[in-house]
Amino acid sequence: LLPAGLVLLLDRHVRVDFLYANLSPTARRLVDLLGNALFAAPFIVLSVPASFAIVTRAWRVDEGSRNGGLTDLWLIKSVLPLGLLLLAVAVLVETVLLVRQLVRR
């Protein structure tokens, strides 16, 4: 999840290209803006608090693996909120850029 924000900013994420490719640049920006507002923002708003709850619990109980390997699972789970926060920043940056581009036209 850590590179998700970078993937979004570099425009390398998955989309339905057979519809998107036939749109004008302005329509593409509108689709991206609506996607951020309708899908990305609610996902982030719901996921960030939940991820902090998961990490807090893992740290509190010193969660570890019963099968060997990395015995400190709280360490891995701690990366989840970081990745989501980086994604939130990327969505915010992309949204601001899209709005600025649409306003200029």
XYZ file of N, CA and C in Angstrom:
315
model
N 0.817 -1.201 0.000
C 0.000 0.000 0.000
C 0.856 1.258 0.000
N 2.077 1.161 0.416
C 2.910 2.357 0.484
C 3.037 3.099 -0.856
N 3.227 2.417 -1.967
C 3.373 3.166 -3.222
C 2.048 3.560 -3.878
N 0.917 3.309 -3.262
C -0.376 3.593 -3.892
C -0.528 5.071 -4.235
N -0.105 5.951 -3.352
C -0.190 7.383 -3.626
C 0.661 7.791 -4.809
N 1.859 7.241 -4.880
C 2.754 7.543 -6.000
C 2.174 7.016 -7.310
N 1.612 5.826 -7.274
C 0.993 5.239 -8.461
C -0.155 6.133 -8.942
N -0.935 6.645 -8.013
C -2.036 7.536 -8.369
C -1.507 8.820 -9.008
N -0.500 9.433 -8.404
C 0.034 10.686 -8.939
C 0.710 10.509 -10.295
N 1.297 9.347 -10.535
C 1.944 9.083 -11.818
C 0.949 8.591 -12.876
N -0.319 8.475 -12.485
C -1.396 8.039 -13.379
C -1.147 6.634 -13.929
N -0.673 5.751 -13.084
C -0.416 4.367 -13.478
C -1.423 3.400 -12.861
N -2.499 3.929 -12.279
C -3.498 3.081 -11.650
C -4.438 2.480 -12.699
N -5.190 1.507 -12.282
C -6.080 0.782 -13.187
C -7.348 1.612 -13.414
N -7.757 1.682 -14.663
C -9.022 2.333 -14.992
C -9.616 1.630 -16.208
N -10.864 1.920 -16.501
C -11.536 1.305 -17.632
C -11.221 2.152 -18.868
N -10.139 1.804 -19.555
C -9.629 2.627 -20.648
C -10.519 2.657 -21.882
N -11.304 1.627 -22.131
C -12.107 1.643 -23.352
C -13.172 2.742 -23.283
N -13.549 3.181 -22.122
C -14.453 4.328 -21.984
C -13.671 5.635 -21.859
N -12.650 5.607 -21.057
C -11.873 6.797 -20.716
C -11.095 7.326 -21.916
N -10.602 6.462 -22.779
C -9.749 6.856 -23.902
C -10.497 7.706 -24.929
N -11.795 7.544 -25.046
C -12.571 8.282 -26.032
C -13.055 9.643 -25.535
N -12.744 9.988 -24.305
C -13.211 11.254 -23.733
C -12.242 12.386 -24.039
N -12.771 13.602 -24.034
C -11.922 14.783 -24.194
C -11.118 14.991 -22.910
N -10.035 15.774 -22.961
C -9.249 16.027 -21.741
C -10.084 16.631 -20.607
N -11.008 17.506 -20.937
C -11.862 18.096 -19.898
C -12.769 17.039 -19.284
N -13.347 16.181 -20.104
C -14.206 15.108 -19.589
C -13.395 14.131 -18.745
N -12.157 13.866 -19.138
C -11.293 12.989 -18.340
C -11.043 13.583 -16.964
N -10.779 14.886 -16.943
C -10.552 15.548 -15.650
C -11.797 15.471 -14.781
N -12.965 15.648 -15.376
C -14.211 15.550 -14.615
C -14.426 14.136 -14.080
N -14.140 13.139 -14.896
C -14.274 11.749 -14.454
C -13.314 11.480 -13.289
N -12.078 11.949 -13.414
C -11.106 11.758 -12.339
C -11.550 12.469 -11.059
N -12.062 13.684 -11.209
C -12.528 14.446 -10.055
C -13.712 13.759 -9.383
N -14.658 13.279 -10.178
C -15.800 12.550 -9.620
C -15.353 11.238 -8.966
N -14.394 10.578 -9.572
C -13.864 9.349 -8.971
C -13.219 9.604 -7.623
N -12.482 10.705 -7.531
C -11.872 11.057 -6.243
C -12.938 11.360 -5.195
N -13.981 12.096 -5.612
C -15.018 12.497 -4.664
C -15.939 11.342 -4.272
N -16.289 10.498 -5.232
C -17.265 9.440 -4.959
C -16.665 8.139 -4.438
N -15.398 7.882 -4.789
C -14.814 6.593 -4.412
C -13.600 6.734 -3.488
N -12.623 7.530 -3.888
C -11.377 7.621 -3.113
C -11.599 8.275 -1.757
N -12.287 9.414 -1.730
C -12.476 10.129 -0.462
C -13.251 9.298 0.570
N -14.398 8.701 0.209
C -15.092 7.876 1.205
C -14.264 6.673 1.665
N -13.527 6.062 0.734
C -12.674 4.935 1.106
C -11.642 5.369 2.142
N -11.014 6.499 1.905
C -9.983 6.989 2.827
C -10.597 7.384 4.163
N -11.733 8.079 4.112
C -12.391 8.512 5.357
C -12.770 7.320 6.232
N -13.173 6.223 5.624
C -13.538 5.034 6.396
C -12.325 4.187 6.779
N -11.320 4.139 5.916
C -10.180 3.242 6.127
C -9.150 3.755 7.112
N -8.890 5.045 7.112
C -7.834 5.577 7.994
C -8.166 5.345 9.470
N -9.352 5.734 9.943
C -9.643 5.451 11.359
C -9.637 3.952 11.686
N -10.142 3.140 10.773
C -10.149 1.696 11.006
C -8.732 1.153 11.079
N -7.846 1.657 10.230
C -6.469 1.168 10.254
C -5.766 1.563 11.545
N -6.061 2.765 12.042
C -5.464 3.164 13.319
C -5.970 2.280 14.455
N -7.235 1.891 14.396
C -7.783 0.999 15.415
C -7.103 -0.365 15.365
N -6.859 -0.872 14.167
C -6.186 -2.163 14.006
C -4.768 -2.098 14.555
N -4.060 -1.024 14.231
C -2.671 -0.882 14.683
C -2.609 -0.689 16.190
N -3.514 0.111 16.721
C -3.537 0.343 18.166
C -3.751 -0.963 18.922
N -4.675 -1.769 18.443
C -4.929 -3.064 19.086
C -3.708 -3.967 18.984
N -3.085 -4.008 17.799
C -1.908 -4.864 17.603
C -0.769 -4.446 18.520
N -0.568 -3.142 18.684
C 0.494 -2.665 19.578
C 0.155 -2.979 21.038
N -1.116 -2.771 21.401
C -1.531 -2.959 22.790
C -1.355 -4.410 23.248
N -1.668 -5.370 22.382
C -1.565 -6.777 22.777
C -0.234 -7.399 22.352
N 0.654 -6.569 21.774
C 1.958 -7.055 21.295
C 1.764 -8.263 20.382
N 0.914 -8.065 19.381
C 0.528 -9.147 18.477
C 1.738 -9.721 17.754
N 1.807 -11.026 17.729
C 2.895 -11.721 17.055
C 2.395 -12.938 16.307
N 3.281 -13.549 15.576
C 2.929 -14.727 14.793
C 3.094 -15.973 15.651
N 2.161 -16.902 15.526
C 2.265 -18.171 16.250
C 3.066 -19.194 15.460
N 3.330 -18.899 14.184
C 3.968 -19.881 13.309
C 5.413 -19.549 12.979
N 6.047 -18.705 13.742
C 7.423 -18.329 13.445
C 7.471 -17.172 12.475
N 8.591 -16.979 11.855
C 8.741 -15.845 10.945
C 8.856 -14.561 11.740
N 8.297 -13.505 11.239
C 8.306 -12.230 11.948
C 7.348 -12.326 13.127
N 7.887 -12.267 14.297
C 7.066 -12.452 15.493
C 6.351 -11.173 15.924
N 6.686 -10.048 15.339
C 6.061 -8.778 15.710
C 5.158 -8.298 14.579
N 3.940 -8.833 14.526
C 3.010 -8.454 13.469
C 2.575 -7.000 13.569
N 2.638 -6.427 14.764
C 2.274 -5.019 14.917
C 3.168 -4.129 14.061
N 4.385 -4.593 13.792
C 5.305 -3.826 12.957
C 4.780 -3.737 11.521
N 4.311 -4.841 10.990
C 3.757 -4.856 9.631
C 2.460 -4.062 9.580
N 1.615 -4.240 10.575
C 0.329 -3.545 10.589
C 0.497 -2.037 10.742
N 1.602 -1.599 11.283
C 1.845 -0.168 11.461
C 2.043 0.557 10.137
N 2.360 -0.164 9.093
C 2.571 0.449 7.785
C 1.229 0.783 7.118
N 0.169 0.122 7.499
C -1.141 0.332 6.880
C -1.624 1.776 6.986
N -1.665 2.386 8.174
C -2.118 3.779 8.227
C -1.186 4.726 7.475
N 0.094 4.433 7.490
C 1.048 5.267 6.761
C 0.729 5.251 5.261
N 0.509 4.080 4.706
C 0.163 3.968 3.289
C -1.143 4.665 2.964
N -2.129 4.532 3.839
C -3.411 5.187 3.614
C -3.286 6.707 3.702
N -2.476 7.182 4.629
C -2.271 8.628 4.736
C -1.530 9.172 3.517
N -0.557 8.426 3.012
C 0.125 8.848 1.783
C -0.842 8.862 0.604
N -1.726 7.885 0.547
C -2.743 7.860 -0.496
C -3.685 9.052 -0.354
N -4.050 9.397 0.873
C -4.925 10.548 1.107
C -4.265 11.840 0.622
N -2.984 11.992 0.888
C -2.260 13.183 0.415
C -2.247 13.206 -1.108
N -1.995 12.070 -1.727
C -1.964 11.997 -3.191
C -3.334 12.336 -3.788
N -4.396 11.831 -3.194
C -5.749 12.136 -3.682
C -6.029 13.631 -3.528
N -5.618 14.200 -2.416
C -5.818 15.629 -2.193
C -5.049 16.456 -3.220
N -3.796 16.103 -3.457
C -2.980 16.819 -4.442
C -3.598 16.696 -5.828
N -3.984 15.480 -6.208
C -4.579 15.284 -7.528
C -5.888 16.053 -7.666
N -6.687 16.082 -6.624
C -7.954 16.805 -6.663
C -7.727 18.304 -6.837
N -6.775 18.848 -6.107
C -6.457 20.274 -6.242
C -5.976 20.579 -7.659
N -5.114 19.732 -8.189
C -4.621 19.943 -9.556
C -5.752 19.857 -10.579
N -6.637 18.897 -10.409
C -7.767 18.757 -11.335
C -8.678 19.975 -11.283
N -8.968 20.453 -10.094
C -9.838 21.623 -9.953
C -9.172 22.841 -10.592
N -7.886 23.011 -10.354
C -7.171 24.141 -10.960
C -7.193 24.059 -12.488
N -7.023 22.860 -13.033
C -7.052 22.700 -14.484
C -8.441 22.959 -15.056
N -9.468 22.539 -14.351
C -10.829 22.757 -14.829
C -11.246 24.227 -14.722
N -10.775 24.915 -13.717
C -11.119 26.316 -13.530
C -10.445 27.183 -14.603
N -9.237 26.812 -14.997
C -8.512 27.557 -16.027
C -9.231 27.572 -17.363
N -9.998 26.564 -17.652
C -10.631 26.452 -18.976
C -11.863 27.266 -19.070
